[in-house]
Short mmCIF file of C-alpha atoms in Angstrom, two decimals:
data_model
loop_
_atom_site.label_atom_id
_atom_site.label_comp_id
_atom_site.label_asym_id
_atom_site.label_seq_id
_atom_site.Cartn_x
_atom_site.Cartn_y
_atom_site.Cartn_z
CA UNK A 103 -6.64 -73.80 -32.74
CA UNK A 104 -6.91 -74.55 -28.92
CA UNK A 105 -9.61 -74.77 -26.70
CA UNK A 106 -10.71 -76.35 -23.32
CA UNK A 107 -12.11 -79.94 -23.43
CA UNK A 108 -13.56 -81.58 -20.41
CA UNK A 109 -13.53 -85.57 -21.17
CA UNK A 110 -15.74 -86.82 -18.52
CA UNK A 111 -17.11 -85.33 -15.25
CA UNK A 112 -14.78 -84.15 -12.42
CA UNK A 113 -12.79 -81.58 -10.69
CA UNK A 114 -10.18 -78.96 -12.29
CA UNK A 115 -8.00 -81.61 -13.69
CA UNK A 116 -10.93 -82.24 -16.50
CA UNK A 117 -10.04 -79.12 -18.14
CA UNK A 118 -8.00 -80.13 -20.59
CA UNK A 119 -6.41 -77.59 -23.47
CA UNK A 120 -6.41 -79.50 -26.72
CA UNK A 121 -5.12 -78.53 -30.31
CA UNK A 122 -7.65 -79.04 -33.37
CA UNK A 123 -7.75 -77.94 -36.83
CA UNK A 124 -9.68 -74.15 -37.55
CA UNK A 125 -13.25 -75.39 -38.27
CA UNK A 126 -14.57 -74.21 -41.50
CA UNK A 127 -17.75 -72.27 -41.55
CA UNK A 128 -20.89 -73.79 -43.42
CA UNK A 129 -23.97 -72.16 -44.89
CA UNK A 130 -25.19 -69.68 -42.72
CA UNK A 131 -22.40 -69.77 -40.02
CA UNK A 132 -19.77 -67.30 -39.11
CA UNK A 133 -15.83 -68.14 -37.92
CA UNK A 134 -14.86 -65.94 -34.74
CA UNK A 135 -11.33 -65.53 -33.89
CA UNK A 136 -11.91 -65.44 -30.40
CA UNK A 137 -10.72 -62.51 -28.20
CA UNK A 138 -12.58 -63.29 -24.85
CA UNK A 139 -14.70 -65.62 -23.56
CA UNK A 140 -17.06 -65.26 -20.62
CA UNK A 141 -17.21 -67.69 -17.69
CA UNK A 142 -20.57 -68.39 -15.83
CA UNK A 143 -21.13 -70.25 -12.93
CA UNK A 144 -23.22 -72.79 -15.17
CA UNK A 145 -19.61 -73.72 -16.74
CA UNK A 146 -18.48 -75.08 -13.24
CA UNK A 147 -21.83 -77.40 -13.32
CA UNK A 148 -21.19 -78.59 -16.79
CA UNK A 149 -17.70 -79.57 -15.34
CA UNK A 150 -19.11 -81.44 -13.00
CA UNK A 151 -21.71 -83.75 -14.93
CA UNK A 152 -24.61 -81.93 -13.32
CA UNK A 153 -25.87 -79.31 -15.93
CA UNK A 154 -29.14 -81.07 -17.85
CA UNK A 155 -28.85 -79.27 -21.09
CA UNK A 156 -25.06 -79.97 -21.30
CA UNK A 157 -25.62 -83.71 -21.38
CA UNK A 158 -28.98 -83.87 -23.18
CA UNK A 159 -27.63 -81.59 -25.97
CA UNK A 160 -23.89 -82.54 -25.92
CA UNK A 161 -22.86 -85.06 -23.82
CA UNK A 162 -19.03 -86.24 -23.33
CA UNK A 163 -16.50 -84.92 -24.27
CA UNK A 164 -17.35 -81.14 -24.05
CA UNK A 165 -16.10 -77.49 -24.11
CA UNK A 166 -18.03 -75.25 -21.67
CA UNK A 167 -18.71 -71.25 -22.66
CA UNK A 168 -21.86 -69.71 -24.18
CA UNK A 169 -20.28 -66.40 -25.23
CA UNK A 170 -17.46 -64.83 -27.03
CA UNK A 171 -16.25 -61.81 -28.67
CA UNK A 172 -13.72 -61.39 -31.24
CA UNK A 173 -12.93 -60.89 -34.76
CA UNK A 174 -14.83 -62.35 -37.93
CA UNK A 175 -12.62 -64.82 -40.03
CA UNK A 176 -14.42 -66.77 -41.95
CA UNK A 177 -18.13 -66.95 -43.58
CA UNK A 178 -20.37 -69.53 -44.81
CA UNK A 179 -22.29 -69.36 -47.85
CA UNK A 180 -25.12 -66.98 -47.53
CA UNK A 181 -23.93 -64.80 -44.61
CA UNK A 182 -24.57 -61.18 -45.59
CA UNK A 183 -25.06 -59.15 -42.25
CA UNK A 184 -21.14 -59.59 -41.42
CA UNK A 185 -17.74 -59.18 -43.28
CA UNK A 186 -14.15 -60.27 -42.89
CA UNK A 187 -12.71 -58.43 -39.98
CA UNK A 188 -16.07 -57.50 -38.03
CA UNK A 189 -15.65 -57.06 -34.33
CA UNK A 190 -18.30 -59.16 -33.11
CA UNK A 191 -20.11 -61.05 -30.20
CA UNK A 192 -21.17 -64.42 -30.42
CA UNK A 193 -23.55 -66.98 -28.55
CA UNK A 194 -23.18 -70.84 -28.54
CA UNK A 195 -24.71 -73.51 -27.02
CA UNK A 196 -21.65 -74.56 -25.15
CA UNK A 197 -18.18 -74.18 -26.86
CA UNK A 198 -16.86 -71.05 -26.19
CA UNK A 199 -13.64 -71.76 -24.39
CA UNK A 200 -11.62 -71.82 -27.65
CA UNK A 201 -9.48 -69.78 -29.76
CA UNK A 202 -11.78 -70.19 -32.74
CA UNK A 203 -15.36 -71.02 -32.76
CA UNK A 204 -18.13 -71.66 -35.58
CA UNK A 205 -21.77 -70.34 -34.46
CA UNK A 206 -24.72 -69.64 -36.67
CA UNK A 207 -25.05 -66.22 -37.75
CA UNK A 208 -28.26 -65.49 -36.04
CA UNK A 209 -26.47 -65.75 -32.93
CA UNK A 210 -23.87 -62.89 -33.52
CA UNK A 211 -24.16 -59.34 -33.62
CA UNK A 212 -21.87 -56.30 -33.83
CA UNK A 213 -19.56 -55.62 -30.60
CA UNK A 214 -20.81 -52.40 -29.19
CA UNK A 215 -18.84 -49.44 -29.29
CA UNK A 216 -17.01 -48.26 -26.46
CA UNK A 217 -16.54 -51.75 -24.98
CA UNK A 218 -13.20 -53.89 -24.98
CA UNK A 219 -13.59 -57.86 -26.26
CA UNK A 220 -13.17 -58.50 -22.54
CA UNK A 221 -16.30 -56.12 -21.43
CA UNK A 222 -18.03 -57.27 -24.70
CA UNK A 223 -17.78 -61.22 -23.68
CA UNK A 224 -18.91 -60.55 -20.16
CA UNK A 225 -22.25 -59.15 -21.15
CA UNK A 226 -24.68 -61.53 -23.07
CA UNK A 227 -25.32 -64.20 -20.53
CA UNK A 228 -25.65 -61.97 -17.20
CA UNK A 229 -27.61 -59.25 -18.82
CA UNK A 230 -29.59 -61.66 -21.09
CA UNK A 231 -30.49 -63.65 -18.04
CA UNK A 232 -31.71 -60.41 -16.23
CA UNK A 233 -33.52 -59.52 -19.26
CA UNK A 234 -35.44 -62.31 -19.21
CA UNK A 235 -36.18 -62.42 -15.58
CA UNK A 236 -37.52 -58.94 -15.34
CA UNK A 237 -38.79 -57.94 -18.56
CA UNK A 238 -40.33 -61.04 -19.73
CA UNK A 239 -41.06 -62.94 -16.50
CA UNK A 240 -41.63 -60.30 -13.57
CA UNK A 241 -42.60 -57.26 -15.58
CA UNK A 242 -41.94 -54.80 -12.57
CA UNK A 243 -44.14 -51.68 -12.62
CA UNK A 244 -42.19 -48.24 -11.65
CA UNK A 245 -41.89 -47.90 -8.23
CA UNK A 246 -41.61 -51.80 -7.55
CA UNK A 247 -39.42 -52.82 -4.45
CA UNK A 248 -37.32 -55.48 -5.91
CA UNK A 249 -34.80 -57.63 -3.77
CA UNK A 250 -31.57 -59.11 -5.53
CA UNK A 251 -29.56 -61.82 -3.93
CA UNK A 252 -26.10 -62.29 -5.11
CA UNK A 253 -25.82 -58.74 -6.23
CA UNK A 254 -22.56 -58.16 -6.51
CA UNK A 255 -22.19 -60.97 -9.18
CA UNK A 256 -22.55 -60.59 -12.62
CA UNK A 257 -25.94 -61.47 -12.99
CA UNK A 258 -26.67 -59.75 -9.71
CA UNK A 259 -25.48 -56.49 -10.97
CA UNK A 260 -26.96 -56.72 -14.02
CA UNK A 261 -30.43 -57.26 -12.43
CA UNK A 262 -29.81 -54.24 -10.17
CA UNK A 263 -29.10 -52.08 -13.50
CA UNK A 264 -32.12 -53.15 -15.32
CA UNK A 265 -34.37 -52.62 -12.29
CA UNK A 266 -33.10 -49.35 -11.93
CA UNK A 267 -34.01 -48.63 -15.67
CA UNK A 268 -37.80 -50.14 -14.95
CA UNK A 269 -38.01 -47.56 -12.14
CA UNK A 270 -37.98 -50.03 -9.17
CA UNK A 271 -36.23 -49.35 -5.48
CA UNK A 272 -33.75 -51.93 -5.40
CA UNK A 273 -32.40 -53.98 -2.36
CA UNK A 274 -29.19 -55.95 -3.29
CA UNK A 275 -27.99 -58.62 -1.05
CA UNK A 276 -24.23 -59.73 -0.92
CA UNK A 277 -22.15 -62.14 0.98
CA UNK A 278 -19.40 -60.49 1.96
CA UNK A 279 -18.14 -56.59 2.88
CA UNK A 280 -15.92 -56.68 0.22
CA UNK A 281 -18.81 -56.87 -2.34
CA UNK A 282 -20.94 -53.92 -0.72
CA UNK A 283 -19.23 -51.15 -2.77
CA UNK A 284 -19.80 -53.18 -5.98
CA UNK A 285 -23.39 -53.47 -5.25
CA UNK A 286 -24.38 -49.77 -4.56
CA UNK A 287 -22.09 -48.91 -7.59
CA UNK A 288 -24.44 -50.96 -9.60
CA UNK A 289 -27.48 -48.88 -8.21
CA UNK A 290 -28.74 -50.57 -5.29
CA UNK A 291 -30.57 -48.24 -3.01
CA UNK A 292 -29.92 -50.47 0.19
CA UNK A 293 -27.29 -53.33 0.32
CA UNK A 294 -27.63 -56.03 2.98
CA UNK A 295 -24.41 -57.71 3.72
CA UNK A 296 -25.72 -61.27 4.99
CA UNK A 297 -22.19 -61.78 6.56
CA UNK A 298 -22.36 -58.96 9.33
CA UNK A 299 -26.45 -58.08 9.11
CA UNK A 300 -29.57 -60.15 9.71
CA UNK A 301 -30.56 -60.59 6.04
CA UNK A 302 -34.57 -60.93 6.45
CA UNK A 303 -34.44 -58.53 9.39
CA UNK A 304 -33.02 -55.67 7.24
CA UNK A 305 -35.28 -56.72 4.22
CA UNK A 306 -38.23 -56.49 6.24
CA UNK A 307 -37.18 -53.00 7.13
CA UNK A 308 -37.13 -51.72 3.94
CA UNK A 309 -40.43 -53.62 2.59
CA UNK A 310 -42.67 -53.86 5.53
CA UNK A 311 -45.38 -55.20 2.90
CA UNK A 312 -43.21 -57.71 1.33
CA UNK A 313 -41.37 -57.24 -2.05
CA UNK A 314 -43.12 -57.12 -5.78
CA UNK A 315 -40.17 -59.23 -6.95
CA UNK A 316 -37.56 -61.15 -5.44
CA UNK A 317 -34.81 -62.79 -7.93
CA UNK A 318 -32.86 -65.56 -6.17
CA UNK A 319 -30.00 -68.15 -7.72
CA UNK A 320 -29.08 -69.40 -4.34
CA UNK A 321 -31.34 -72.26 -3.97
CA UNK A 322 -32.64 -73.86 -0.64
CA UNK A 323 -30.51 -71.47 1.39
CA UNK A 324 -32.69 -68.61 1.06
CA UNK A 325 -35.87 -69.97 -1.34
CA UNK A 326 -38.46 -70.57 1.52
CA UNK A 327 -37.73 -66.95 3.14
CA UNK A 328 -38.03 -65.00 -0.39
CA UNK A 329 -41.36 -66.45 -1.28
CA UNK A 330 -42.08 -65.57 2.33
CA UNK A 331 -41.19 -61.90 1.75
CA UNK A 332 -43.05 -61.55 -1.14
CA UNK A 333 -46.31 -59.13 -0.96
CA UNK A 334 -49.48 -60.25 -2.39
CA UNK A 335 -49.05 -60.57 -6.47
CA UNK A 336 -45.43 -60.80 -5.69
CA UNK A 337 -43.24 -62.68 -8.08
CA UNK A 338 -40.00 -65.04 -6.85
CA UNK A 339 -37.92 -65.67 -10.27
CA UNK A 340 -35.63 -68.41 -9.58
CA UNK A 341 -32.77 -69.12 -12.11
CA UNK A 342 -30.20 -71.23 -10.17
CA UNK A 343 -29.10 -73.12 -7.19
CA UNK A 344 -25.62 -71.92 -6.31
CA UNK A 345 -25.80 -72.96 -2.22
CA UNK A 346 -26.23 -76.67 -3.21
CA UNK A 347 -23.05 -76.50 -4.71
CA UNK A 348 -19.35 -76.88 -3.27
CA UNK A 349 -17.43 -73.61 -2.70
CA UNK A 350 -13.91 -75.60 -2.87
CA UNK A 351 -12.50 -78.79 -3.91
CA UNK A 352 -14.02 -78.77 -7.64
CA UNK A 353 -16.36 -81.93 -7.23
CA UNK A 354 -20.14 -82.40 -5.85
CA UNK A 355 -20.79 -82.70 -2.39
CA UNK A 356 -23.37 -85.81 -3.03
CA UNK A 357 -24.86 -85.31 0.78
CA UNK A 358 -25.09 -81.54 0.34
CA UNK A 359 -26.76 -82.09 -2.81
CA UNK A 360 -29.16 -84.83 -1.80
CA UNK A 361 -29.93 -82.71 1.38
CA UNK A 362 -30.38 -79.74 -0.15
CA UNK A 363 -32.64 -81.27 -3.21
CA UNK A 364 -34.86 -82.70 -0.18
CA UNK A 365 -35.18 -79.55 1.76
CA UNK A 366 -35.77 -77.57 -1.61
CA UNK A 367 -39.61 -75.97 -1.33
CA UNK A 368 -42.15 -77.35 -3.29
CA UNK A 369 -44.77 -74.93 -4.15
CA UNK A 370 -48.32 -76.13 -4.38
CA UNK A 371 -50.68 -74.65 -6.87
CA UNK A 372 -53.53 -74.65 -4.28
CA UNK A 373 -51.07 -72.36 -1.97
CA UNK A 374 -49.93 -70.40 -4.66
CA UNK A 375 -53.69 -69.61 -5.68
CA UNK A 376 -54.63 -68.60 -1.90
CA UNK A 377 -51.31 -66.88 -1.64
CA UNK A 378 -51.75 -64.69 -4.83
CA UNK A 379 -47.98 -65.43 -5.37
CA UNK A 380 -46.04 -66.37 -8.13
CA UNK A 381 -42.99 -68.63 -8.49
CA UNK A 382 -41.22 -68.05 -11.97
CA UNK A 383 -38.09 -70.20 -13.21
CA UNK A 384 -35.81 -70.54 -16.00
CA UNK A 385 -32.35 -71.59 -17.76
CA UNK A 386 -31.36 -69.68 -20.83
CA UNK A 387 -29.49 -72.71 -22.16
CA UNK A 388 -32.86 -74.50 -22.92
CA UNK A 389 -34.42 -71.02 -24.47
CA UNK A 390 -31.28 -71.01 -26.90
CA UNK A 391 -33.54 -71.58 -30.25
CA UNK A 392 -35.61 -68.39 -29.30
CA UNK A 393 -34.10 -66.29 -31.57
CA UNK A 394 -36.79 -63.79 -31.22
CA UNK A 395 -36.11 -63.33 -27.98
CA UNK A 396 -32.14 -62.73 -29.01
CA UNK A 397 -33.20 -60.00 -31.32
CA UNK A 398 -35.36 -58.04 -29.06
CA UNK A 399 -32.27 -58.37 -26.21
CA UNK A 400 -29.91 -57.08 -28.43
CA UNK A 401 -31.92 -54.31 -29.71
CA UNK A 402 -32.55 -53.36 -26.10
CA UNK A 403 -28.71 -53.86 -25.05
CA UNK A 404 -27.48 -51.64 -27.77
CA UNK A 405 -29.77 -49.02 -27.02
CA UNK A 406 -29.13 -48.95 -22.99
CA UNK A 407 -25.29 -48.63 -24.14
CA UNK A 408 -25.88 -45.70 -25.98
CA UNK A 409 -27.79 -44.25 -23.63
CA UNK A 410 -25.21 -45.14 -20.60
CA UNK A 411 -28.03 -46.41 -18.57
CA UNK A 412 -26.12 -49.87 -18.39
CA UNK A 413 -22.39 -50.56 -18.26
CA UNK A 414 -20.17 -53.31 -18.55
CA UNK A 415 -19.52 -55.45 -15.36
CA UNK A 416 -16.54 -55.33 -13.50
CA UNK A 417 -14.08 -58.09 -15.42
CA UNK A 418 -11.34 -60.10 -14.41
CA UNK A 419 -9.21 -61.61 -17.02
CA UNK A 420 -7.60 -65.10 -16.94
CA UNK A 421 -5.18 -66.55 -19.60
CA UNK A 422 -7.21 -69.37 -21.29
CA UNK A 423 -4.55 -71.73 -19.83
CA UNK A 424 -5.60 -70.40 -16.35
CA UNK A 425 -9.05 -72.17 -16.70
CA UNK A 426 -8.82 -74.04 -13.65
CA UNK A 427 -7.98 -71.01 -11.59
CA UNK A 428 -10.98 -69.21 -13.10
CA UNK A 429 -13.57 -72.03 -12.05
CA UNK A 430 -11.72 -72.56 -8.83
CA UNK A 431 -12.37 -68.74 -8.19
CA UNK A 432 -16.05 -68.51 -9.44
CA UNK A 433 -16.84 -71.42 -6.91
CA UNK A 434 -15.35 -69.85 -3.88
CA UNK A 435 -18.04 -67.33 -4.08
CA UNK A 436 -15.57 -64.41 -3.53
CA UNK A 437 -15.72 -62.73 -6.98
CA UNK A 438 -17.22 -59.59 -7.87
CA UNK A 439 -18.46 -58.85 -11.40
CA UNK A 440 -17.85 -61.24 -14.44
CA UNK A 441 -14.78 -63.61 -15.28
CA UNK A 442 -13.72 -63.74 -18.93
CA UNK A 443 -10.68 -66.00 -20.40
CA UNK A 444 -8.33 -64.41 -22.84
CA UNK A 445 -7.03 -67.09 -25.55
#
């Protein structure tokens, strides 16, 4: 088997493909021959050595990747829900950039019918992020006004689709004109192209009283105004800090990181109380043990797919050998939809 290994923090040259023996599944585990592996922006942060859960749970060397699709080629003792040859999707706490992977059977589910392997691998991380943000944290009511930053990306487009399922009116924000149609296709009622429009003036025109929910993974660039544009009882959900990271070069800009950290808003509980607004935040990798949430999410995902309520993200495929190009592209902020690696 072969997989991507990062021996130490660094740029694209640290993404090394190495050969290993095919692993043997232990009790309760499943061996998956990978057909596609999802690429997430978190993987870039892992490579740079800045992802806290990667350092806490794995260390160096590390293989990035949280999600794969493929075929079951090995079963550990006690596994009864799968058979050899089953087409599945597997979640893993890192390790996904690999031609074969062993993971606990409780993190594996059957590939939804009608999805390609690439589409199936593109869905778990982005849709579970959106699902947790909206249905575990924000709980939007029908008619709620929601603003989604980065609405043409993998998580953003998933948020838009699920917000529409919840009966919300959705404003999507994109960073380039080439992303507008993708955000509209996801279901946005209004798309703001902040490269050509005044973001907050347009946002106010749609929701003069403020938004019920704003979903923000930008970080310091927008957090302050996102909070300011909530209405009373509104909720700001934070799930990333992308604007603190470089868009090219593959290495952290430490001045930008420190500057961003210093300028990131701090939310005083006294002010939150008098403002009557909420700030919520999460990182899915620290929730990996919550299989109860995973079961609920998978049930909802299968139902929505069967109903046609959601569709897979637009997928761009890269051979595993071109993992560095995939990382450079996702860092650039120019991509639309989801990137996947094909071993």
